[in-house]
XYZ file of N, CA and C in Angstrom:
669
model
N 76.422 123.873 85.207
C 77.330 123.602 84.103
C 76.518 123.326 82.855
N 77.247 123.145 81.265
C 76.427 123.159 80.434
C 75.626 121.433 80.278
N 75.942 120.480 81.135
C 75.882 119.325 81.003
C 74.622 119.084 81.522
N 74.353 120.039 82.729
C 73.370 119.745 83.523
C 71.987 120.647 83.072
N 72.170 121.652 82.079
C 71.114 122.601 81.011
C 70.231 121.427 81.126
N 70.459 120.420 80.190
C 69.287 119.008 79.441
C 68.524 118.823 80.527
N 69.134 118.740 81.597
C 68.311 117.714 82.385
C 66.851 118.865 83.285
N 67.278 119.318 83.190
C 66.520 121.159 83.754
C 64.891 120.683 83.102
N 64.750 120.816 82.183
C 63.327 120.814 82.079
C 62.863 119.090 82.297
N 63.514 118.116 82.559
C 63.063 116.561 82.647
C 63.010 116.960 84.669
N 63.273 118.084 85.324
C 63.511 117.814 86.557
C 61.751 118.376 87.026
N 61.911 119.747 86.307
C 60.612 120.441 86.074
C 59.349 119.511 85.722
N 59.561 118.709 84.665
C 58.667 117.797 84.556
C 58.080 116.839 85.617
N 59.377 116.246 86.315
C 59.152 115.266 87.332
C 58.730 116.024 88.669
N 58.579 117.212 88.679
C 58.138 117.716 90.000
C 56.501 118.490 89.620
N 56.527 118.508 88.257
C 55.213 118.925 88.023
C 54.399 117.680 88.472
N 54.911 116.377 87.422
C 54.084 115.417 87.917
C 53.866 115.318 89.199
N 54.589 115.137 90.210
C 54.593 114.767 91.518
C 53.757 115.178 92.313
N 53.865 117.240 92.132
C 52.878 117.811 92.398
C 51.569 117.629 92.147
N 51.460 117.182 90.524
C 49.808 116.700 90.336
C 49.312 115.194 90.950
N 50.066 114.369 90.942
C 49.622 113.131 91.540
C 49.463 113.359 92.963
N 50.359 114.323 93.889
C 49.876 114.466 95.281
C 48.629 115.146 95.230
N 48.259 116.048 94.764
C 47.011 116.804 94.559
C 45.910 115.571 94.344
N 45.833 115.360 93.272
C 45.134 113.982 92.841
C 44.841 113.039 94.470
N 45.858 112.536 94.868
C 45.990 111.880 95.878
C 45.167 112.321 96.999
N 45.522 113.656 97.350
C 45.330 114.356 98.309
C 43.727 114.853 98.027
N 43.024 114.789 96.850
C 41.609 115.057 96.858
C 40.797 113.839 96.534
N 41.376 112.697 96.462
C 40.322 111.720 96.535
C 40.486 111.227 97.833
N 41.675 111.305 98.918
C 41.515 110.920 100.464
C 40.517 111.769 100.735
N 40.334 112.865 100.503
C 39.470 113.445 101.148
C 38.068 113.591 101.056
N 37.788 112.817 99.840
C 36.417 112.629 99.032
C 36.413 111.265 99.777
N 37.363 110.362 99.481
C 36.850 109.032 100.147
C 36.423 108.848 102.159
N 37.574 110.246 102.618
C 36.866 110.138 104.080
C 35.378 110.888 104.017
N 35.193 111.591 103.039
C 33.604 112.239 103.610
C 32.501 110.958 103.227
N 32.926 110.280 102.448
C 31.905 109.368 101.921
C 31.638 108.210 102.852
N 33.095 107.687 103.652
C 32.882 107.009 104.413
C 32.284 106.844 105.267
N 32.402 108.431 105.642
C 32.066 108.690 107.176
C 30.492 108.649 106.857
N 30.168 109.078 105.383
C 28.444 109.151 105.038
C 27.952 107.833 105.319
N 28.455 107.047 104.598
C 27.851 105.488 104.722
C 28.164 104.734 105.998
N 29.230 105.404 107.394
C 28.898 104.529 108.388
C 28.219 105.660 108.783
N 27.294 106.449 109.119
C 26.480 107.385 109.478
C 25.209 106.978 108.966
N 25.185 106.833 108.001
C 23.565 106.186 107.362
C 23.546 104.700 107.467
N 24.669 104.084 108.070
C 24.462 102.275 108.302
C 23.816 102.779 109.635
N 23.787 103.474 110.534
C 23.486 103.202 111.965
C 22.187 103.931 112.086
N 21.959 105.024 111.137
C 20.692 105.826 111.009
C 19.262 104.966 110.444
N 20.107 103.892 109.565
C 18.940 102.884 109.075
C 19.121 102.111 110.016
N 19.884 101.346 111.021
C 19.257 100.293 111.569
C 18.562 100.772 112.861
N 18.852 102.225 113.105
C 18.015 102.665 114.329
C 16.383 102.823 113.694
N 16.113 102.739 111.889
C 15.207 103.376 112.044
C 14.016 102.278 111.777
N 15.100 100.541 111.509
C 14.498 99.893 111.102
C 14.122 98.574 112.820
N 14.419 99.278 114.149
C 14.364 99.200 114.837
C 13.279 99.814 115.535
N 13.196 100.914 114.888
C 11.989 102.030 115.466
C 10.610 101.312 114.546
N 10.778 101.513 113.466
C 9.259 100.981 112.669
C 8.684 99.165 113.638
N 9.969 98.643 113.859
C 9.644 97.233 114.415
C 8.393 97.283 115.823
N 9.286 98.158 116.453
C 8.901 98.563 117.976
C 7.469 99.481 117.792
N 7.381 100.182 116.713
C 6.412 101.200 116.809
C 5.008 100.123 115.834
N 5.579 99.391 115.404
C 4.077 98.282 115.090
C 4.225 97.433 116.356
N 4.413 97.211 117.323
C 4.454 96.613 118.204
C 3.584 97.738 119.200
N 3.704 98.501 119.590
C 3.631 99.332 120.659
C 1.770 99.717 119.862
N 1.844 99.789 118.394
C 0.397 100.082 117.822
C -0.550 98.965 118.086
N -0.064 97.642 118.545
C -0.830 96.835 118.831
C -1.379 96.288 120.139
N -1.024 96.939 121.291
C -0.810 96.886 122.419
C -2.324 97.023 122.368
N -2.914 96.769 123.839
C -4.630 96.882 124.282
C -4.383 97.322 125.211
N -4.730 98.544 125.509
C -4.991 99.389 127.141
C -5.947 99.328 127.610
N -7.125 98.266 127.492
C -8.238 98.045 127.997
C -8.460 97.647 129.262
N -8.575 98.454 130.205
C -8.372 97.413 132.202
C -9.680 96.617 132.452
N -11.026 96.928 132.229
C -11.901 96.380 132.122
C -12.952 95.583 130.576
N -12.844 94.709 130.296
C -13.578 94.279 129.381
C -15.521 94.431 129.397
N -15.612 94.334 130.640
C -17.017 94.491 130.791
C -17.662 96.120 130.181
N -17.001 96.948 130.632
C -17.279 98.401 130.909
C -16.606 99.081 129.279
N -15.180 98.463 129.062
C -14.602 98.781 128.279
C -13.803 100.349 128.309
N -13.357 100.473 130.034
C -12.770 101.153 130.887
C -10.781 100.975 129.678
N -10.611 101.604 129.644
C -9.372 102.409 129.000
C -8.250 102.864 129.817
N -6.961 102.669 129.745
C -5.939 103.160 130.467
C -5.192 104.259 130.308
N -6.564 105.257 129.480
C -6.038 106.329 129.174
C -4.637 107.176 129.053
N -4.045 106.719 129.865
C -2.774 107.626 130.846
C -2.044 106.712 129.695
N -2.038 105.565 129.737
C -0.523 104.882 129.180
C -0.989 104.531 127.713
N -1.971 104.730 127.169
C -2.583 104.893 125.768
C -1.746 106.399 125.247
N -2.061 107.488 125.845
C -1.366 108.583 125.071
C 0.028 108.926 125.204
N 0.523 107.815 126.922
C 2.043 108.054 126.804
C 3.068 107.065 125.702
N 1.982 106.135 125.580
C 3.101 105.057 124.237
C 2.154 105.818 122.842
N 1.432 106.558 122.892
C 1.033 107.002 121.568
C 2.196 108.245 121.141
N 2.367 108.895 122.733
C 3.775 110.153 122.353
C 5.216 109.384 121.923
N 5.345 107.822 123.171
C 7.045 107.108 122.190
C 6.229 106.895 120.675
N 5.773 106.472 120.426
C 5.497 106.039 118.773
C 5.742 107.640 117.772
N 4.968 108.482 118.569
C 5.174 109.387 117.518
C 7.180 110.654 117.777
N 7.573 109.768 118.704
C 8.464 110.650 119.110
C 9.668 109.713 117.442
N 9.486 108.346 118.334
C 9.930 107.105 117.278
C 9.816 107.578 115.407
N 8.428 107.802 115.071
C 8.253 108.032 114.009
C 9.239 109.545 113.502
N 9.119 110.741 114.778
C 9.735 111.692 113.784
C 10.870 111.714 113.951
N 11.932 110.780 114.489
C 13.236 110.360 114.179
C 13.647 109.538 112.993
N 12.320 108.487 112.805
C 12.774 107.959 111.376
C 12.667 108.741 109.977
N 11.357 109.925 110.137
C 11.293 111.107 109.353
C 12.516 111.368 109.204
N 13.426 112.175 110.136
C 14.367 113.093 110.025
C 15.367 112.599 109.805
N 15.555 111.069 109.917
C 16.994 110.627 109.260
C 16.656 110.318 107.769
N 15.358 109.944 107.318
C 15.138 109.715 105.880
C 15.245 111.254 105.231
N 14.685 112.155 105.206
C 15.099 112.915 104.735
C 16.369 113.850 104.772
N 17.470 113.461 105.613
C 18.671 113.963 105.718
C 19.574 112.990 104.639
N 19.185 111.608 105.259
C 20.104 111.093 103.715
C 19.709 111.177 102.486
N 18.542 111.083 102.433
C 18.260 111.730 100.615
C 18.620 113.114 100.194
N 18.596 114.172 101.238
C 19.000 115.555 100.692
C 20.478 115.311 100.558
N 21.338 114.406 101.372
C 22.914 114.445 101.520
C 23.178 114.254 100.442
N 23.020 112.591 100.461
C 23.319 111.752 99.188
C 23.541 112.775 97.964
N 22.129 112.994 97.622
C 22.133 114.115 96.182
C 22.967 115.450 96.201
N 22.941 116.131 97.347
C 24.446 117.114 97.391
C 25.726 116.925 97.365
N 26.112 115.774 98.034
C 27.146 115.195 98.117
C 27.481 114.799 96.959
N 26.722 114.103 96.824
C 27.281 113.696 94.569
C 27.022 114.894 93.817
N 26.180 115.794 93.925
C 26.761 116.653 93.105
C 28.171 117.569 93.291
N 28.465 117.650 94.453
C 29.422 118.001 95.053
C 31.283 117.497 95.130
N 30.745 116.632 94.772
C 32.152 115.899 95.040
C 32.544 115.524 93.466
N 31.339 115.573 92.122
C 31.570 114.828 91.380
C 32.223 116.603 90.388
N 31.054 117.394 90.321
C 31.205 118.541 89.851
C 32.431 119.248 90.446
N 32.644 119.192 91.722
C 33.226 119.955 92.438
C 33.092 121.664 92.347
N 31.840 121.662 92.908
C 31.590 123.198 92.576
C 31.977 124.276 93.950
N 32.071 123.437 94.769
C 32.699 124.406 96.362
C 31.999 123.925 97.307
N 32.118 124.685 98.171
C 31.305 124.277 99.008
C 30.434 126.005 99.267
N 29.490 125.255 99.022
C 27.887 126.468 98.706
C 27.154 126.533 100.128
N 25.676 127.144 99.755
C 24.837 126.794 100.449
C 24.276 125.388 100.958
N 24.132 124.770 99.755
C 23.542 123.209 99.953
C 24.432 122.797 100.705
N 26.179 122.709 100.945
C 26.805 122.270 101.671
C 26.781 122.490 102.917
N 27.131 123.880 103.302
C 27.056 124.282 104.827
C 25.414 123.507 105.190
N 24.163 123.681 104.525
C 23.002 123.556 105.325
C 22.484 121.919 105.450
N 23.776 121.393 104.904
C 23.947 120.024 105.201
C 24.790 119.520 106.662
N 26.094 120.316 106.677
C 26.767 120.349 108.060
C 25.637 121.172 109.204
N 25.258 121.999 108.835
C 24.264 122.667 109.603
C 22.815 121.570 110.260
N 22.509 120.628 109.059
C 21.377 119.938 109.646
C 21.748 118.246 110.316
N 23.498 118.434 110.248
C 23.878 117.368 110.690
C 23.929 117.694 112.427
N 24.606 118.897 112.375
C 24.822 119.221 114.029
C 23.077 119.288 114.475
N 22.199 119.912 113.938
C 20.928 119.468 114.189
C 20.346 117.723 114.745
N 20.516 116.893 113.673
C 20.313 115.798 114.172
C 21.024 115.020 115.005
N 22.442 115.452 115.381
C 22.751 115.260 116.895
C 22.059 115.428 118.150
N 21.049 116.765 118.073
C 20.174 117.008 119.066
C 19.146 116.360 119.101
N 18.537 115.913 117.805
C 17.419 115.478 117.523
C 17.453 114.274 118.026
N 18.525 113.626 117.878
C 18.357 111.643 117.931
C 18.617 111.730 119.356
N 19.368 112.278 120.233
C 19.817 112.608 121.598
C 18.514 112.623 122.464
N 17.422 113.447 121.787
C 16.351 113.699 122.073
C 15.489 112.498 122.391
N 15.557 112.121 120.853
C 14.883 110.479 120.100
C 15.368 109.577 121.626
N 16.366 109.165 121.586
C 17.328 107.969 122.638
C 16.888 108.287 124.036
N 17.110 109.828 124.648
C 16.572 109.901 125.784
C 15.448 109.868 126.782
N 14.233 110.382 125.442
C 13.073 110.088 125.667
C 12.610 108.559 125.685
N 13.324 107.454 125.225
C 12.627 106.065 124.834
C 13.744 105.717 125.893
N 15.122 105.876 126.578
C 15.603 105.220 127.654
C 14.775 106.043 128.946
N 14.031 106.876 129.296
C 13.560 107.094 130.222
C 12.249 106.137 130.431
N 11.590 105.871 129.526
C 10.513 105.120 129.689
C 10.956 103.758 129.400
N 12.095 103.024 129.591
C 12.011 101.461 128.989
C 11.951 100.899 130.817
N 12.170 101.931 131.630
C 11.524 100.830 133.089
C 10.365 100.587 133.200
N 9.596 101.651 132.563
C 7.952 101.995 132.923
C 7.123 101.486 132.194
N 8.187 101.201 130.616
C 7.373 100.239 129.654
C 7.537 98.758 130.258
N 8.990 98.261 130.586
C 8.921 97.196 130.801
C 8.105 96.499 131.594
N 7.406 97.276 133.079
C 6.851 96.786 133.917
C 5.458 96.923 133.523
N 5.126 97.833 132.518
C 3.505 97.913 132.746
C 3.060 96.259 131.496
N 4.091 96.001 130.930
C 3.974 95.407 130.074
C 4.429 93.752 130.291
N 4.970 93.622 131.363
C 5.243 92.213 131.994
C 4.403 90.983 131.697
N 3.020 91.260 131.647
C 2.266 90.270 132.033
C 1.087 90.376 130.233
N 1.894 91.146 129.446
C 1.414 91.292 128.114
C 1.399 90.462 127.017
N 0.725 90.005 126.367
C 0.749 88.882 125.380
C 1.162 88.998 124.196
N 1.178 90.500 123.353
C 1.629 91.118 122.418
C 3.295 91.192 122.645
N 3.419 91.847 123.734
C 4.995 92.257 123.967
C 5.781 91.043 124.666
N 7.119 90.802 124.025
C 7.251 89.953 124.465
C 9.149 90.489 125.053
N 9.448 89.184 126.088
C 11.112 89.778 125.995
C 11.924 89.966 124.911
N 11.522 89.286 123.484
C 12.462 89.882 122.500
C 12.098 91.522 122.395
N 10.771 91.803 122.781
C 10.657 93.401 122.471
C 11.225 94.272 123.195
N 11.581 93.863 124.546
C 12.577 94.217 125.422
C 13.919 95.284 124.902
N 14.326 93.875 124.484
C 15.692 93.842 123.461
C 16.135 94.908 121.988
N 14.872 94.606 121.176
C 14.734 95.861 120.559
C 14.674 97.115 120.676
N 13.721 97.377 121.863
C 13.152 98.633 122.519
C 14.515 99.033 122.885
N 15.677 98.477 123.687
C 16.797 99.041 124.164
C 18.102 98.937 122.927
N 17.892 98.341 122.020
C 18.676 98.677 120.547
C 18.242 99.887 119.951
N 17.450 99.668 120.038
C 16.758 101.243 119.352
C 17.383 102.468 120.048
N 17.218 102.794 121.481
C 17.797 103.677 121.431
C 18.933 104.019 121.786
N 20.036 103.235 121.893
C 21.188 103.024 122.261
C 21.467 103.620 120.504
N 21.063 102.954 119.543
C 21.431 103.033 118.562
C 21.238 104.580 118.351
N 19.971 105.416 118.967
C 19.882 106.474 118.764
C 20.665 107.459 119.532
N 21.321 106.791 120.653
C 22.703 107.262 120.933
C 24.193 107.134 119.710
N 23.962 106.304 119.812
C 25.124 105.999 118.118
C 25.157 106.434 117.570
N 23.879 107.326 116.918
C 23.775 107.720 115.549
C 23.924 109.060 116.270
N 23.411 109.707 117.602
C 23.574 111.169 117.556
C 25.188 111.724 117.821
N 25.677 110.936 118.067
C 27.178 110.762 117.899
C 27.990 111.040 116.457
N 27.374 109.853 115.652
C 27.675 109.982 114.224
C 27.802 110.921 113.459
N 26.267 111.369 114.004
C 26.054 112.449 113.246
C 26.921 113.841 113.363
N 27.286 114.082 114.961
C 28.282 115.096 115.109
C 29.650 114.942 114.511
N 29.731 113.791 114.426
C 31.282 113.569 114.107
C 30.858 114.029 112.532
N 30.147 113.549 111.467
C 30.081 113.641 109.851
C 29.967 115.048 110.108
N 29.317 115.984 110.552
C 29.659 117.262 110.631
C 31.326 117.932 110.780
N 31.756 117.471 111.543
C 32.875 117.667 111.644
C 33.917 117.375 110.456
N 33.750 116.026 110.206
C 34.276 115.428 108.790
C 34.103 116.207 107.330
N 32.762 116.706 107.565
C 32.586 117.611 106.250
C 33.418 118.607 106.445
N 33.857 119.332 107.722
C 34.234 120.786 107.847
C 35.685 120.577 106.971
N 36.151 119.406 108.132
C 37.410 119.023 107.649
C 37.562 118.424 105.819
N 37.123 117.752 105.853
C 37.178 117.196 104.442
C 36.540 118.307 103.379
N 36.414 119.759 104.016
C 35.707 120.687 102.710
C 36.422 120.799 101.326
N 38.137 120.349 101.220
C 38.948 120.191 99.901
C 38.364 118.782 99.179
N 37.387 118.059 99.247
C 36.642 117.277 98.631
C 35.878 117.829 97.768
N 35.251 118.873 97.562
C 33.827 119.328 96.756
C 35.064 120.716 96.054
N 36.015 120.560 96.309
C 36.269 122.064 95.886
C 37.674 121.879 94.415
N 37.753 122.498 93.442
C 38.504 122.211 92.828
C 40.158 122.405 93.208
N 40.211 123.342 94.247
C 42.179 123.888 94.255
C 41.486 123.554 95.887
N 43.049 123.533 96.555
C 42.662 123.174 97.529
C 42.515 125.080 98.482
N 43.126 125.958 97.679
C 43.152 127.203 98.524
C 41.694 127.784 98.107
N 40.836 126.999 97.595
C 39.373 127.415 97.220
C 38.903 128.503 98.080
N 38.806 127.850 99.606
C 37.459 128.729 100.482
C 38.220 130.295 101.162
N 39.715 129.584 101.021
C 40.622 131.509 101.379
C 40.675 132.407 100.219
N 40.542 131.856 98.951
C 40.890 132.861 97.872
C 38.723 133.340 97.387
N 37.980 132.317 98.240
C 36.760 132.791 98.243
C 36.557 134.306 99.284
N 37.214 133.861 100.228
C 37.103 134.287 101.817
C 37.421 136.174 101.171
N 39.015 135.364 100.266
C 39.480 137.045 99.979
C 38.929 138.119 99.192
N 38.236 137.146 97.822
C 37.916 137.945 96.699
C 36.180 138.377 97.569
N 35.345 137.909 98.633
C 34.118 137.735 98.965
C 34.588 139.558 99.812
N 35.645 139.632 100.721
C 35.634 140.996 102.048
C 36.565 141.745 101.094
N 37.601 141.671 100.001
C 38.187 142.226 99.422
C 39.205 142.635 100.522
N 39.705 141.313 101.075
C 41.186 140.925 101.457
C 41.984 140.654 101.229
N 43.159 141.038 100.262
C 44.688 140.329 99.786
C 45.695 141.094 100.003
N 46.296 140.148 99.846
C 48.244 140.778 100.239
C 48.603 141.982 99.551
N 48.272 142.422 98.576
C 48.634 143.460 97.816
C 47.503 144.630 98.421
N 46.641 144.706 98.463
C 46.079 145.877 99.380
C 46.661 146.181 100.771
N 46.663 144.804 101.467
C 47.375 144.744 102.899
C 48.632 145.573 102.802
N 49.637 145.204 101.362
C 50.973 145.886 101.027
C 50.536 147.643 101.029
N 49.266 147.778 99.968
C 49.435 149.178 99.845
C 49.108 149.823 101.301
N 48.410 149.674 102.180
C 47.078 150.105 103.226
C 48.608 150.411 103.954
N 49.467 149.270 104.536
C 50.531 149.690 105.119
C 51.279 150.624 105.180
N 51.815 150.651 103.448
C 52.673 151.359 102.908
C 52.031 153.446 103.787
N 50.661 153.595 103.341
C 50.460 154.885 103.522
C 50.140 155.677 102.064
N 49.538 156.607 102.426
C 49.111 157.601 100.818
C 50.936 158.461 100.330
């Protein structure tokens, strides 16, 4: 009717807004779950790693000496806690340099919103990586905490709090290889975070193989 003309563009208005505030809405949930999931992923990656440096100056101070007279060496368990230390060390490597490469993609990513690129995928890519890696890290240091504990019983350096650590550590490196699969996952899901529209990676997908509805229309149709 002519009464209801006026109100026509105030309705348009209120559904434009609506639409933009859900959008709005709908891309900072999804910026705020990738971030989250970053910072409880790097809370458990630092305390595994500040667990590992503890244990691995501990384990550097150890004496494998069996004889003092002769100055006879226990060779065998000298190079097997020299392999946990260095197994220890390149887990704390590989989580320090995963959160500094993240961090800096991730903020450029989420702030610019430029898509999701290379730097992105080879971030999900080196996350499912350090799932294997810390899995690795954890399994190798729970196979030896019987063999450490006993050779080390009667040790003056090591004590039962090192016990305790030694089995935080890699429990934690169970935790974190967990984490880490899941923030992979989280990125996949949360990829409308870094991207400006949310139909970003299909209208990439289409214009990238030269797939759309209107070719699909003609190809059907026939010459």
């Amino acid at each position: 009717s002519p009464r209801s003309l006026p109100l026509a563009p105030v309705v348009v208005r209120g559904c434009t807004a609506m639409g933009l505030f859900a959008e709005i809405c709908g891309g900072w949930t999804y910026r705020k779950t990738l971030w989250w999931s970053w910072i409880w992923n790097s809370l458990i990656a630092i305390l595994f790693s500040g667990c590992g440096i503890a244990v691995s100056q501990k384990l550097n101070k150890l004496d494998w000496v069996t004889n003092a007279a002769t100055g006879e060496v226990d060779e065998t368990s000298e190079k097997l806690v020299g392999g946990l230390v260095a197994n220890i060390s390149w887990g704390i490597i590989l989580n320090a340099l995963f959160l500094i490469f993240s961090v800096v993609v991730l903020l450029r990513k989420t702030i610019a919103k430029t898509g999701a690129g290379f730097s992105y995928g080879l971030i999900v890519g080196s996350a499912i990586h350090m799932f294997f890696a810390q899995c690795e890290v954890a399994i190798a240091l729970d196979s030896h905490d019987k063999w450490l504990k006993q050779s080390l019983a009667e040790s003056t350096v090591w004590a039962s709090q090192d016990n305790n650590t030694y089995r935080a550590m890699y429990v934690l490196g169970f935790l974190s290889s967990i984490s880490y699969l899941i923030f992979a996952v989280i990125m996949i899901v949360c990829m409308k975070a870094v991207m400006k529209e949310s139909s970003e990676p299909y209208t990439e997908f289409r214009d990238r193989y030269g797939v759309s509805s209107d070719r699909g229309a003609r190809s059907s149709q026939g010459p």
